Coordinates of C-alpha atoms and ligand atoms in Angstrom, one line a residue:
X47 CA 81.0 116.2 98.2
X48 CA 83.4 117.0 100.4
X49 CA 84.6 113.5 102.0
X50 CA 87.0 111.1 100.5
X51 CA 87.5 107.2 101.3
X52 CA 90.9 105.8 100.7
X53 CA 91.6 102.3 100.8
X54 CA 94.1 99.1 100.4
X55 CA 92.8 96.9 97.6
X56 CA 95.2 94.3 97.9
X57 CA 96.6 92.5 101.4
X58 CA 97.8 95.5 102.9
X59 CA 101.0 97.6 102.4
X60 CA 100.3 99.3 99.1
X61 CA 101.6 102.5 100.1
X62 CA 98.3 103.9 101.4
X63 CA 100.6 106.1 103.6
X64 CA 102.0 107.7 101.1
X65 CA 99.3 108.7 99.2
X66 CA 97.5 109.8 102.6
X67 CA 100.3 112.1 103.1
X68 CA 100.5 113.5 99.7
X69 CA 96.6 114.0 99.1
X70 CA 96.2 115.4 102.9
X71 CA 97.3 118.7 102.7
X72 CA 93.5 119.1 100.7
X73 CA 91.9 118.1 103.8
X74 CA 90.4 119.4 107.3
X75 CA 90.7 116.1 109.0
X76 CA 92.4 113.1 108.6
X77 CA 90.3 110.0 110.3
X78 CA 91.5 106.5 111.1
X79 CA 88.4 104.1 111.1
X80 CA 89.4 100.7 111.4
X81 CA 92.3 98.4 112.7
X82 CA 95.1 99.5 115.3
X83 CA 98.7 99.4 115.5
X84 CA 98.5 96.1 112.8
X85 CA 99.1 99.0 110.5
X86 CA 102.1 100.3 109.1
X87 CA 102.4 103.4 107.3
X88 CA 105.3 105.0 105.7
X89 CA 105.5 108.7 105.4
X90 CA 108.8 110.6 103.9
X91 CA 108.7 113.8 106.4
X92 CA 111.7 115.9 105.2
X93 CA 114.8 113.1 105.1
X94 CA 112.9 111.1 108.1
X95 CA 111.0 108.1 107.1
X96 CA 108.4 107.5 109.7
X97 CA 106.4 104.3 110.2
X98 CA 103.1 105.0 111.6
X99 CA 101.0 102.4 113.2
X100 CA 98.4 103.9 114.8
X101 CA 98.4 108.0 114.3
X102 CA 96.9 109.2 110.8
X103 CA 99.1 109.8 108.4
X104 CA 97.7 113.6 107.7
X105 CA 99.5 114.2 111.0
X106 CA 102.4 115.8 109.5
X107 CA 100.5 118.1 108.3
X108 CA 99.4 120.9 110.7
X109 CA 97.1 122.1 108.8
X110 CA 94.8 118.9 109.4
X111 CA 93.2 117.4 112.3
X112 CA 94.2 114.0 113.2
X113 CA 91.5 111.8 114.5
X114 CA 91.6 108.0 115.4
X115 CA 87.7 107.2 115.2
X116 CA 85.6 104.5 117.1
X117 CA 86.4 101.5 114.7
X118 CA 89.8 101.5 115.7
X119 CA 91.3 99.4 118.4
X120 CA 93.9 101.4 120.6
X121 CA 97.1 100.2 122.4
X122 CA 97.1 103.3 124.4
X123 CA 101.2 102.5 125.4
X124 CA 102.0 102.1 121.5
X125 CA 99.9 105.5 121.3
X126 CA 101.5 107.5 123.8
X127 CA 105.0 106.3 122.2
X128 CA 103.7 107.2 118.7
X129 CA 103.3 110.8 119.9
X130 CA 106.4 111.3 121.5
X131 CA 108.0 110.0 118.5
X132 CA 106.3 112.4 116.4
X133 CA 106.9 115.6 119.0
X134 CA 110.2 114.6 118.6
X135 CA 110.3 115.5 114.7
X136 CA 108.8 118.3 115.9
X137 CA 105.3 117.2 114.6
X138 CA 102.8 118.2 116.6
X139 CA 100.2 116.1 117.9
X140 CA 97.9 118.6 119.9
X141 CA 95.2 118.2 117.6
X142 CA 94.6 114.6 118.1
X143 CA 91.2 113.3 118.9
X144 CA 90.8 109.8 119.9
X145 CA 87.0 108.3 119.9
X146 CA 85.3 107.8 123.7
X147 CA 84.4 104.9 121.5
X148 CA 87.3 103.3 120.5
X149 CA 88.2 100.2 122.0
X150 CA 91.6 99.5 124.5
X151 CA 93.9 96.7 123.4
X152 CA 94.5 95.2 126.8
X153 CA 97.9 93.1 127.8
X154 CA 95.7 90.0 128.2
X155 CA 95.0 90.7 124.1
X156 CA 98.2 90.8 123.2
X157 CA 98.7 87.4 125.0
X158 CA 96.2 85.9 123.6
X159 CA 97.2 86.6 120.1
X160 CA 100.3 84.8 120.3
X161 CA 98.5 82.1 122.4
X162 CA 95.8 81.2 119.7
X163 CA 98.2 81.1 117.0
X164 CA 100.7 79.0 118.2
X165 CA 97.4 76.6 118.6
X166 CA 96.7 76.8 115.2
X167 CA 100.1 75.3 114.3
X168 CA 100.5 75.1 110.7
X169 CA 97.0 76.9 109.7
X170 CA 98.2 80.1 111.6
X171 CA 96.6 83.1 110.4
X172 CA 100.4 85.0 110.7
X173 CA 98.9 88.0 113.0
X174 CA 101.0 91.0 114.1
X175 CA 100.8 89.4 117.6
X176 CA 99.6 93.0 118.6
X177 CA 96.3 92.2 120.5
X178 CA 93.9 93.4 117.5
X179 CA 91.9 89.8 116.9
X180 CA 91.2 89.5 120.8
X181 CA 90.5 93.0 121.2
X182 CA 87.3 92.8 118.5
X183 CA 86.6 89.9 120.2
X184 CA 85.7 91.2 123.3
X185 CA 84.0 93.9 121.1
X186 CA 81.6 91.8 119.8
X187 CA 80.8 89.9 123.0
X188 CA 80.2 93.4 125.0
X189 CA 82.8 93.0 127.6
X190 CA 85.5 94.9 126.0
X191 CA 87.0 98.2 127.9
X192 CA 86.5 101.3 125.6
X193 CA 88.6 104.9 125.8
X194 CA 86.0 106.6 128.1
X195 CA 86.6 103.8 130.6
X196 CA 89.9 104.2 130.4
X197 CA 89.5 107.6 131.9
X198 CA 87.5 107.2 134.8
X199 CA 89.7 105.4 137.2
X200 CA 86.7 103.7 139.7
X201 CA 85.0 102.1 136.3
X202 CA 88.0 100.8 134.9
X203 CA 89.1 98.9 137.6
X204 CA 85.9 97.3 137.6
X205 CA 86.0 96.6 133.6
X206 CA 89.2 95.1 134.5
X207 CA 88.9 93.1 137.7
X208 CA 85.3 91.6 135.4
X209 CA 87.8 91.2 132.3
X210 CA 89.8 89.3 134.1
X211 CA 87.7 87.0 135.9
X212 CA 87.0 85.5 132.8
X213 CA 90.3 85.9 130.7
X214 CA 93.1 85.0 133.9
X215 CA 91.4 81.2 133.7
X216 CA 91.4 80.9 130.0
X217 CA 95.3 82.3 130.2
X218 CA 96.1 79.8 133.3
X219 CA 94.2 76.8 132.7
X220 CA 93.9 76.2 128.5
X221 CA 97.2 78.5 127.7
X222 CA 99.3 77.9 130.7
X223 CA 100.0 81.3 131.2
X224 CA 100.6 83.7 133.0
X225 CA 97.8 85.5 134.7
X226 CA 97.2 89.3 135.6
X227 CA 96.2 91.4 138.7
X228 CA 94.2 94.6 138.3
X229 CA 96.6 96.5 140.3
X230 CA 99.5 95.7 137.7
X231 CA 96.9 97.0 135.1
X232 CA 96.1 99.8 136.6
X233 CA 99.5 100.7 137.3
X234 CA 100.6 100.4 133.7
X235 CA 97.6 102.1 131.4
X236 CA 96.1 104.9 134.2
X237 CA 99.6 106.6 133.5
X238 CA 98.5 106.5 129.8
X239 CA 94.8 108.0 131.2
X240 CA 96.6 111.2 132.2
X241 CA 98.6 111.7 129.0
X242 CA 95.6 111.0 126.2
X243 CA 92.8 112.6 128.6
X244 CA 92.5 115.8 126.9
X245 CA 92.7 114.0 123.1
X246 CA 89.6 111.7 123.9
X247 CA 86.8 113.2 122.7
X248 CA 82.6 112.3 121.0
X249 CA 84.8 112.3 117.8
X250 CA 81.1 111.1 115.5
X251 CA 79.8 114.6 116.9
X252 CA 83.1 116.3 115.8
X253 CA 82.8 115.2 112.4
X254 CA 79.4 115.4 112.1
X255 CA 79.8 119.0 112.7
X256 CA 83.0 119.7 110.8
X257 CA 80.6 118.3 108.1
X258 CA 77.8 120.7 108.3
X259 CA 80.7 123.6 108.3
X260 CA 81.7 122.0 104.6
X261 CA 84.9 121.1 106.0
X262 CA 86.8 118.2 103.6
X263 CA 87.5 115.0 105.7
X264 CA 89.8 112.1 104.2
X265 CA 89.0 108.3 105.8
X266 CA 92.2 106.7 105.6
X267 CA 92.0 102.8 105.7
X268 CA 94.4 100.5 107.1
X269 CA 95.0 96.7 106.0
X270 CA 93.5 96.1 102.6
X271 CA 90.0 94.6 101.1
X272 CA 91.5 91.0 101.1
X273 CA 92.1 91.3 104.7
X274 CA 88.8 92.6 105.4
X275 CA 86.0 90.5 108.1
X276 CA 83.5 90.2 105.8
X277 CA 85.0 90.3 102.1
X278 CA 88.4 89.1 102.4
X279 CA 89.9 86.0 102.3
X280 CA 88.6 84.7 105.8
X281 CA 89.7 83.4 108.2
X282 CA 92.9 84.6 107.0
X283 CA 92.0 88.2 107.4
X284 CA 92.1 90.6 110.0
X285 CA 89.1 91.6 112.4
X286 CA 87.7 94.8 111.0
X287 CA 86.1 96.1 108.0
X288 CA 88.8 97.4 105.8
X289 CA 86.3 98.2 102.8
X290 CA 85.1 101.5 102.3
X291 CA 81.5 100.9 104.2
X292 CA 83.9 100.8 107.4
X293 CA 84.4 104.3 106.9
X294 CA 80.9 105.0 108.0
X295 CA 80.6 102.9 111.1
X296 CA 83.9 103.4 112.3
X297 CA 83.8 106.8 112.4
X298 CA 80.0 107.6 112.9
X299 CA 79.4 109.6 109.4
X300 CA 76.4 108.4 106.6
X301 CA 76.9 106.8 103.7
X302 CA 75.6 109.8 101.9
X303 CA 78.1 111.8 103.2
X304 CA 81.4 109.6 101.1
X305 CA 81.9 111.6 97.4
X306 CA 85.2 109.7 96.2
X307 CA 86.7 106.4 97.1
X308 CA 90.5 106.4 96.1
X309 CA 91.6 102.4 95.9
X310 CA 95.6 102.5 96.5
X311 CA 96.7 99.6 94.1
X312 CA 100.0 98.0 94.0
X313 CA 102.2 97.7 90.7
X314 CA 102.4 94.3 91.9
X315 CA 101.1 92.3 94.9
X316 CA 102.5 91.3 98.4
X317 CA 101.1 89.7 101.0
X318 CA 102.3 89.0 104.7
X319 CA 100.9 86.1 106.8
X320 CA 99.5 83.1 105.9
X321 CA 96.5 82.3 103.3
X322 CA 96.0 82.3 99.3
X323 CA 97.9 84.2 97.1
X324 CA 97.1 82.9 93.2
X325 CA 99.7 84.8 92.0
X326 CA 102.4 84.4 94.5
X327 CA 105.6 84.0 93.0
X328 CA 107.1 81.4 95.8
X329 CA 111.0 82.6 97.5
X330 CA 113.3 79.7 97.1
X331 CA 113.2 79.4 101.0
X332 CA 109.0 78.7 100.6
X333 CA 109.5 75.9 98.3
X334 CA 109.7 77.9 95.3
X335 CA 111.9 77.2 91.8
X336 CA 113.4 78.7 88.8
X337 CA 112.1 82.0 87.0
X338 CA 109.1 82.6 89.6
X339 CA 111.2 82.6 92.7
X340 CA 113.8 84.9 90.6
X341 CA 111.2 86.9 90.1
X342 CA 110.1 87.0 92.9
X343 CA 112.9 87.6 94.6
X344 CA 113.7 90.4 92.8
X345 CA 110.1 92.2 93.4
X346 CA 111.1 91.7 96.9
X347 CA 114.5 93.2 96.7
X348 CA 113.6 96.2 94.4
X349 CA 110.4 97.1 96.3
X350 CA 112.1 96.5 99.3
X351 CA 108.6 94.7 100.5
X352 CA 110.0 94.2 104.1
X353 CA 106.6 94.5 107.0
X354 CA 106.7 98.1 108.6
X355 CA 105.0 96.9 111.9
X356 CA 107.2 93.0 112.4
X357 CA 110.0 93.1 109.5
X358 CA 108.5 90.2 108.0
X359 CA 109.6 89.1 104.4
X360 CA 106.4 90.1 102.7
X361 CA 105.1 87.4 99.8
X362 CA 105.3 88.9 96.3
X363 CA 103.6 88.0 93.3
X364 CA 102.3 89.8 89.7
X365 CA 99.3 92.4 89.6
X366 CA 95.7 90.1 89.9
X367 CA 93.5 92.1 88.2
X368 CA 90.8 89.7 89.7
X369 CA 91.2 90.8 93.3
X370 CA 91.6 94.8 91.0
X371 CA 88.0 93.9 90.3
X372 CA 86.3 92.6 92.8
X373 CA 87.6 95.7 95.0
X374 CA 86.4 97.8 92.7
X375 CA 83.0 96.3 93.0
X376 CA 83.1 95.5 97.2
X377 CA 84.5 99.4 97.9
X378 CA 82.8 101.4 94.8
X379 CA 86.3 102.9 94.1
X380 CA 85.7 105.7 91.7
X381 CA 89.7 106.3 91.3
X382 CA 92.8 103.9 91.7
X383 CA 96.1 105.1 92.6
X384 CA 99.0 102.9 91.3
X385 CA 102.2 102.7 93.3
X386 CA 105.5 101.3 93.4
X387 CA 105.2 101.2 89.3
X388 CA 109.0 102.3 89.9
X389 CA 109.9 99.0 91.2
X390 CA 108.9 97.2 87.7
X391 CA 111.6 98.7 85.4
X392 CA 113.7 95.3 86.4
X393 CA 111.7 93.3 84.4
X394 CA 112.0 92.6 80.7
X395 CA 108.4 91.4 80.5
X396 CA 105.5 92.2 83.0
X397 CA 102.9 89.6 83.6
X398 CA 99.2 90.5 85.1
X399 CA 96.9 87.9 86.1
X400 CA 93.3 87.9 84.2
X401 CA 92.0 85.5 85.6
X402 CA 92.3 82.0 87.6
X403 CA 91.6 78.7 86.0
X404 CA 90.6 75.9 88.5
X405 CA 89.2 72.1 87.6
X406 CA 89.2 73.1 84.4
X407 CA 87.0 76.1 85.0
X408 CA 88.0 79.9 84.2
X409 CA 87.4 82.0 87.0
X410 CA 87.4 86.0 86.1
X411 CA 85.7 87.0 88.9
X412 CA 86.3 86.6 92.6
X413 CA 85.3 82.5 93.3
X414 CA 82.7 81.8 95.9
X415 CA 84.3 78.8 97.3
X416 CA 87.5 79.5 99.9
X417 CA 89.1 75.7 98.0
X418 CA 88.9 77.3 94.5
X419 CA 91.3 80.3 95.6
X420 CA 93.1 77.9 97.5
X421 CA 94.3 75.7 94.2
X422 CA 93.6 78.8 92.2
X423 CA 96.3 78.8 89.1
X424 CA 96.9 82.6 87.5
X425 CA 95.8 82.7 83.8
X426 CA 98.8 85.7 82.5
X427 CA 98.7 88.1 79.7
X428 CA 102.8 88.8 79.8
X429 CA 103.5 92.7 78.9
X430 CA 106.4 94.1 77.3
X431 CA 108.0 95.8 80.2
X432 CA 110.6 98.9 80.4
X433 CA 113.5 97.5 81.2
X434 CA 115.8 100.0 82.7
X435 CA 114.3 103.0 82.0
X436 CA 114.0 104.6 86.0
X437 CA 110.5 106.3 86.8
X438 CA 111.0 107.9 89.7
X439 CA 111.8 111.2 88.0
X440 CA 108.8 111.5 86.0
X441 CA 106.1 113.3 86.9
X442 CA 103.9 113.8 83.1
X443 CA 101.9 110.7 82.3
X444 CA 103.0 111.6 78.6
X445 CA 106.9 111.1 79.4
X446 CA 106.6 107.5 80.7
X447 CA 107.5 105.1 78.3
X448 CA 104.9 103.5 76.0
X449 CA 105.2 100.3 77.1
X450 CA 104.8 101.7 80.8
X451 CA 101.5 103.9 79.5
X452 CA 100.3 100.5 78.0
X453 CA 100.4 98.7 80.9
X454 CA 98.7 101.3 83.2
X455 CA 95.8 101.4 80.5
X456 CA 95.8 97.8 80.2
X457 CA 95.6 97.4 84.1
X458 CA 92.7 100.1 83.8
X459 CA 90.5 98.3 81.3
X460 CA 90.6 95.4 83.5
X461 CA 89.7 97.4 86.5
X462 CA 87.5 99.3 85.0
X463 CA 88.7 102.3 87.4
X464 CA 90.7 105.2 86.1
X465 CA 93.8 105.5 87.9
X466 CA 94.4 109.2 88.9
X467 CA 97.5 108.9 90.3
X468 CA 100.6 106.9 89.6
X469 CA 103.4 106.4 92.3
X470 CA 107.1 106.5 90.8
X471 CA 109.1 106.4 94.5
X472 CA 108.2 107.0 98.0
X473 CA 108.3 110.7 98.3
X474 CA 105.6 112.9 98.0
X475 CA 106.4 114.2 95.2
X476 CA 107.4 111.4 93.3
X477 CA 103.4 111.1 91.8
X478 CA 102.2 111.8 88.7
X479 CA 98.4 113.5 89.2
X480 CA 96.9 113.0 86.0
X481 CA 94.0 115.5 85.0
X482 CA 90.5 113.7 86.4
X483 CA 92.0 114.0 89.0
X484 CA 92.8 118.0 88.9
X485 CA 89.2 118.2 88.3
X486 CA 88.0 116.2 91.0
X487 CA 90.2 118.0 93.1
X488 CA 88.0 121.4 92.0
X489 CA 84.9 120.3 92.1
X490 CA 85.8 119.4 95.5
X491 CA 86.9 123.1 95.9
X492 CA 84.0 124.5 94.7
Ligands
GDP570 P1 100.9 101.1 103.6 O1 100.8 100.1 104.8 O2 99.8 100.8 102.6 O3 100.9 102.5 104.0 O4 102.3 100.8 102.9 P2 103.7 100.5 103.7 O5 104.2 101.8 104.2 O6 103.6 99.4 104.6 O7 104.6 100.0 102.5 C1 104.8 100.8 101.3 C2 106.3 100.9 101.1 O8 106.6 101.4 99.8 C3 106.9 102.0 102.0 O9 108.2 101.7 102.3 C4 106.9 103.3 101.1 O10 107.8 104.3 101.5 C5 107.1 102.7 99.8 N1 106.5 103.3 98.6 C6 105.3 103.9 98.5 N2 105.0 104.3 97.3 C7 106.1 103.9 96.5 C8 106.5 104.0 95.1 O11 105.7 104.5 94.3 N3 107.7 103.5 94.8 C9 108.6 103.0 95.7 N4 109.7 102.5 95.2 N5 108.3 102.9 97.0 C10 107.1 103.3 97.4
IMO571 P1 98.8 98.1 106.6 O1 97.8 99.1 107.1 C1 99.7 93.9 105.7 C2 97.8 90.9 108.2 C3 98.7 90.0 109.1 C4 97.9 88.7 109.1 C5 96.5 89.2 109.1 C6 95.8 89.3 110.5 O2 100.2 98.5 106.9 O3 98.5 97.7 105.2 P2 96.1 90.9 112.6 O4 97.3 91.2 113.4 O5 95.5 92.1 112.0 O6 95.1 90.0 113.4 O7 96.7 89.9 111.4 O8 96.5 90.5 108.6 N1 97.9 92.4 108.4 C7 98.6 93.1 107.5 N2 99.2 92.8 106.4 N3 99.6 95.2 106.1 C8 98.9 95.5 107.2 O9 98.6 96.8 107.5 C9 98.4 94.5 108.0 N4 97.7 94.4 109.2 C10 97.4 93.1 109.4 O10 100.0 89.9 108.5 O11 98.1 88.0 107.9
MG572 MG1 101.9 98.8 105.8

């Protein structure tokens, strides 16, 4: 089966870029399904780090084709940036192929965004602020303004002059702010038109093809499972379907067609943006004390867990092998990568969540009820760690430390998900690819 899902289990930012990039080079096309430029990926490209937001991160390599498929919301001016960005590294993007589908982030989005959260005061959701909530809005209610729109000049000045009519009062008379004119629209995004034209393309049709011609496509996730619509922790999620089953609508491709589903866990977890967080080890500055906010601190520091897309101090806490499980279940992973395992060699012990304990009740699955996650407390196993012994160099399961081994089996029996591939730094090649993985990797070949 030639297609591979690869998804964030966590809350985002679990290094799904760098696995993308490293695993890529297998693969004919590299296919953005959901989300926009929320997203930040980090790819090592030679001694440039580059933080991609909206292009897939198989783009480096020119073997593969890029292609930003229907589920994904576009800022077509962070888009044309991204490329020039990238040409400038001397990566090409030539081969991009952006969904007719795919839905255009408008200005009015983006104001909206900031708009509704500063209404929601102290129960902000902590967006991006880049449009993407608004955007799936309009989506869902049919009046949004799509990519094919965007290139016929006489329709989108209708979608826009009708956009506004209903968003310039809602701006103006709730927000009190500023409104728009179609002309200053137009005279911002047609430009855009002219650059992207020859990229937008019936990119279901392309895949669907490539398909048939047994060509290997990789769906490459943004966000993570507790941020998804429909299984995360709503409301304080994103707007798309981050879960594997997004892979299918937003790019147009059957179920059937999905052979492996690579879940790219954390050594730890981080989280930016408001909501739960059982295992959240609380910064001083967020009310936190003692050994926690140490420790936290220095998950923060170590992993330098810093937000790629708004530099936001991300929210660290210890592995949850609850959430592990429940994404296992919600996206059918068949292999976990583990990252960032690096980052624990500062700690003398290791703990790992097992489960949450609330009114006196255990929880070891994934509560029902939003108020149980909410006053959630972490029920710990505490690990012997590996103090001081640096990863990053290894790349044979069998010369990690014992205690390190033990905690990567321990993480798997809770899971219940072998994990193929184990992150030791943010290069490429800083991965150890243990052997089901090999094999999948021929089977796919064969
Ligand atoms: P993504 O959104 O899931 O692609 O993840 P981000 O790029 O937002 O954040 C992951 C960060 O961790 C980036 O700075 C990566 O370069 C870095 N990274 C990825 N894997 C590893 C690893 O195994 N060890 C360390 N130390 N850093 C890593
Ligand atoms: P990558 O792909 C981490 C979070 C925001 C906020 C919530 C909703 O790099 O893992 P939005 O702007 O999407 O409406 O914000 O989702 N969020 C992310 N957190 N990594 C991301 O992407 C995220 N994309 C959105 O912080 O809590
Ligand atoms: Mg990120």
């Amino acid at each position: 089966m030639p297609s591979t899902v690869l998804v964030g289990t966590q809350w985002g930012d679990e290094g799904k870029g760098k696995i993308t990039d490293l695993i890529s080079r297998d693969f004919d096309y590299v296919v953005r399904f959901q989300g926009g430029n929320n997203a930040g990926h980090t790819v090592i490209h030679g001694d440039t780090k580059l933080a991609l937001h909206l292009m897939p991160s198989g783009v480096v390599h020119p073997d593969a084709v890029p292609v930003i498929g229907n589920g994904v919301v576009v800022d077509p001016g962070v888009l044309v940036k991204e490329m020039a960005l990238l040409e400038g590294e001397g990566i090409s993007c030539d081969k991009l192929r952006i969904s007719c589908d795919a839905h255009v982030i408008m200005p009015y989005h983006k104001a909206l965004d900031g708009a509704e959260e500063k209404r929601l005061g102290t129960n902000q959701i902590g967006t991006t602020k880049r449009g993407i909530g608004p955007c799936y809005q309009d989506k869902a209610a049919r009046r949004g303004i799509r990519m094919q729109d965007l290139l016929d000049e006489k329709i989108f000045r209708l979608k826009v002059e009708t956009a506004l009519a209903q968003k310039n009062p809602i701006l103006s008379k709730i927000y009190g702010l500023q409104t728009y004119t179609v002309e200053e629209i137009c005279e911002e995004y047609l430009p855009y038109a002219r650059i992207l034209r020859d990229h937008v393309w019936e990119t279901a049709q392309l895949l669907s093809k490539a398909l048939r011609q047994g060509k290997n496509i990789l769906f490459e996730g943004a966000q993570g499972t507790m941020l998804d619509i429909d299984h995360g922790t709503y409301p304080y999620v994103t707007s798309s379907s981050c879960v594997a089953g997004g892979a299918c609508t937003g790019a147009g491709v059957g179920p059937g067609e999905i052979g492996r589903v690579l879940g790219i866990q954390k050594a730890y977890v981080t989280r930016v943006g408001g909501g739960p967080f059982p295992t959240e080890l609380k910064f001083a500055e967020d009310g936190g004390t003692g050994q926690d906010a140490a420790d936290g601190e220095t998950l923060c520091q170590e992993g330098h867990e810093y937000g790629v897309t708004t530099g936001r101090k991300r929210r660290c806490g210890w592995f949850d092998a609850v959430i592990a499980r429940y994404a296992a279940q919600v996206n059918g992973l068949t292999h976990v990568a583990l990252t960032k395992l690096d980052v624990l060699s500062a700690f003398d012990t290791i703990k790992v969540c097992v489960a949450y304990e609330c009114d006196g009740k255990e929880y070891d699955y994934f509560p029902m009820q939003q108020s149980v996650l909410f006053h959630a407390k972490p029920v710990y196993e505490e690990l012997p760690g590996w103090k001081g012994h640096d990863l990053s160099g290894v790349r044979d399961y069998m010369e990690l430390p014992v205690n390190t081994r033990r905690y990567i089996e321990y993480l798997e029996e809770l899971g219940g998900v072998p994990m193929s591939l184990i992150s030791v730094g943010p290069d490429r090649d800083q991965t150890i690819i243990r052997e089901d993985w090999l094999e999948a990797e021929a089977d796919m070949a064969r």
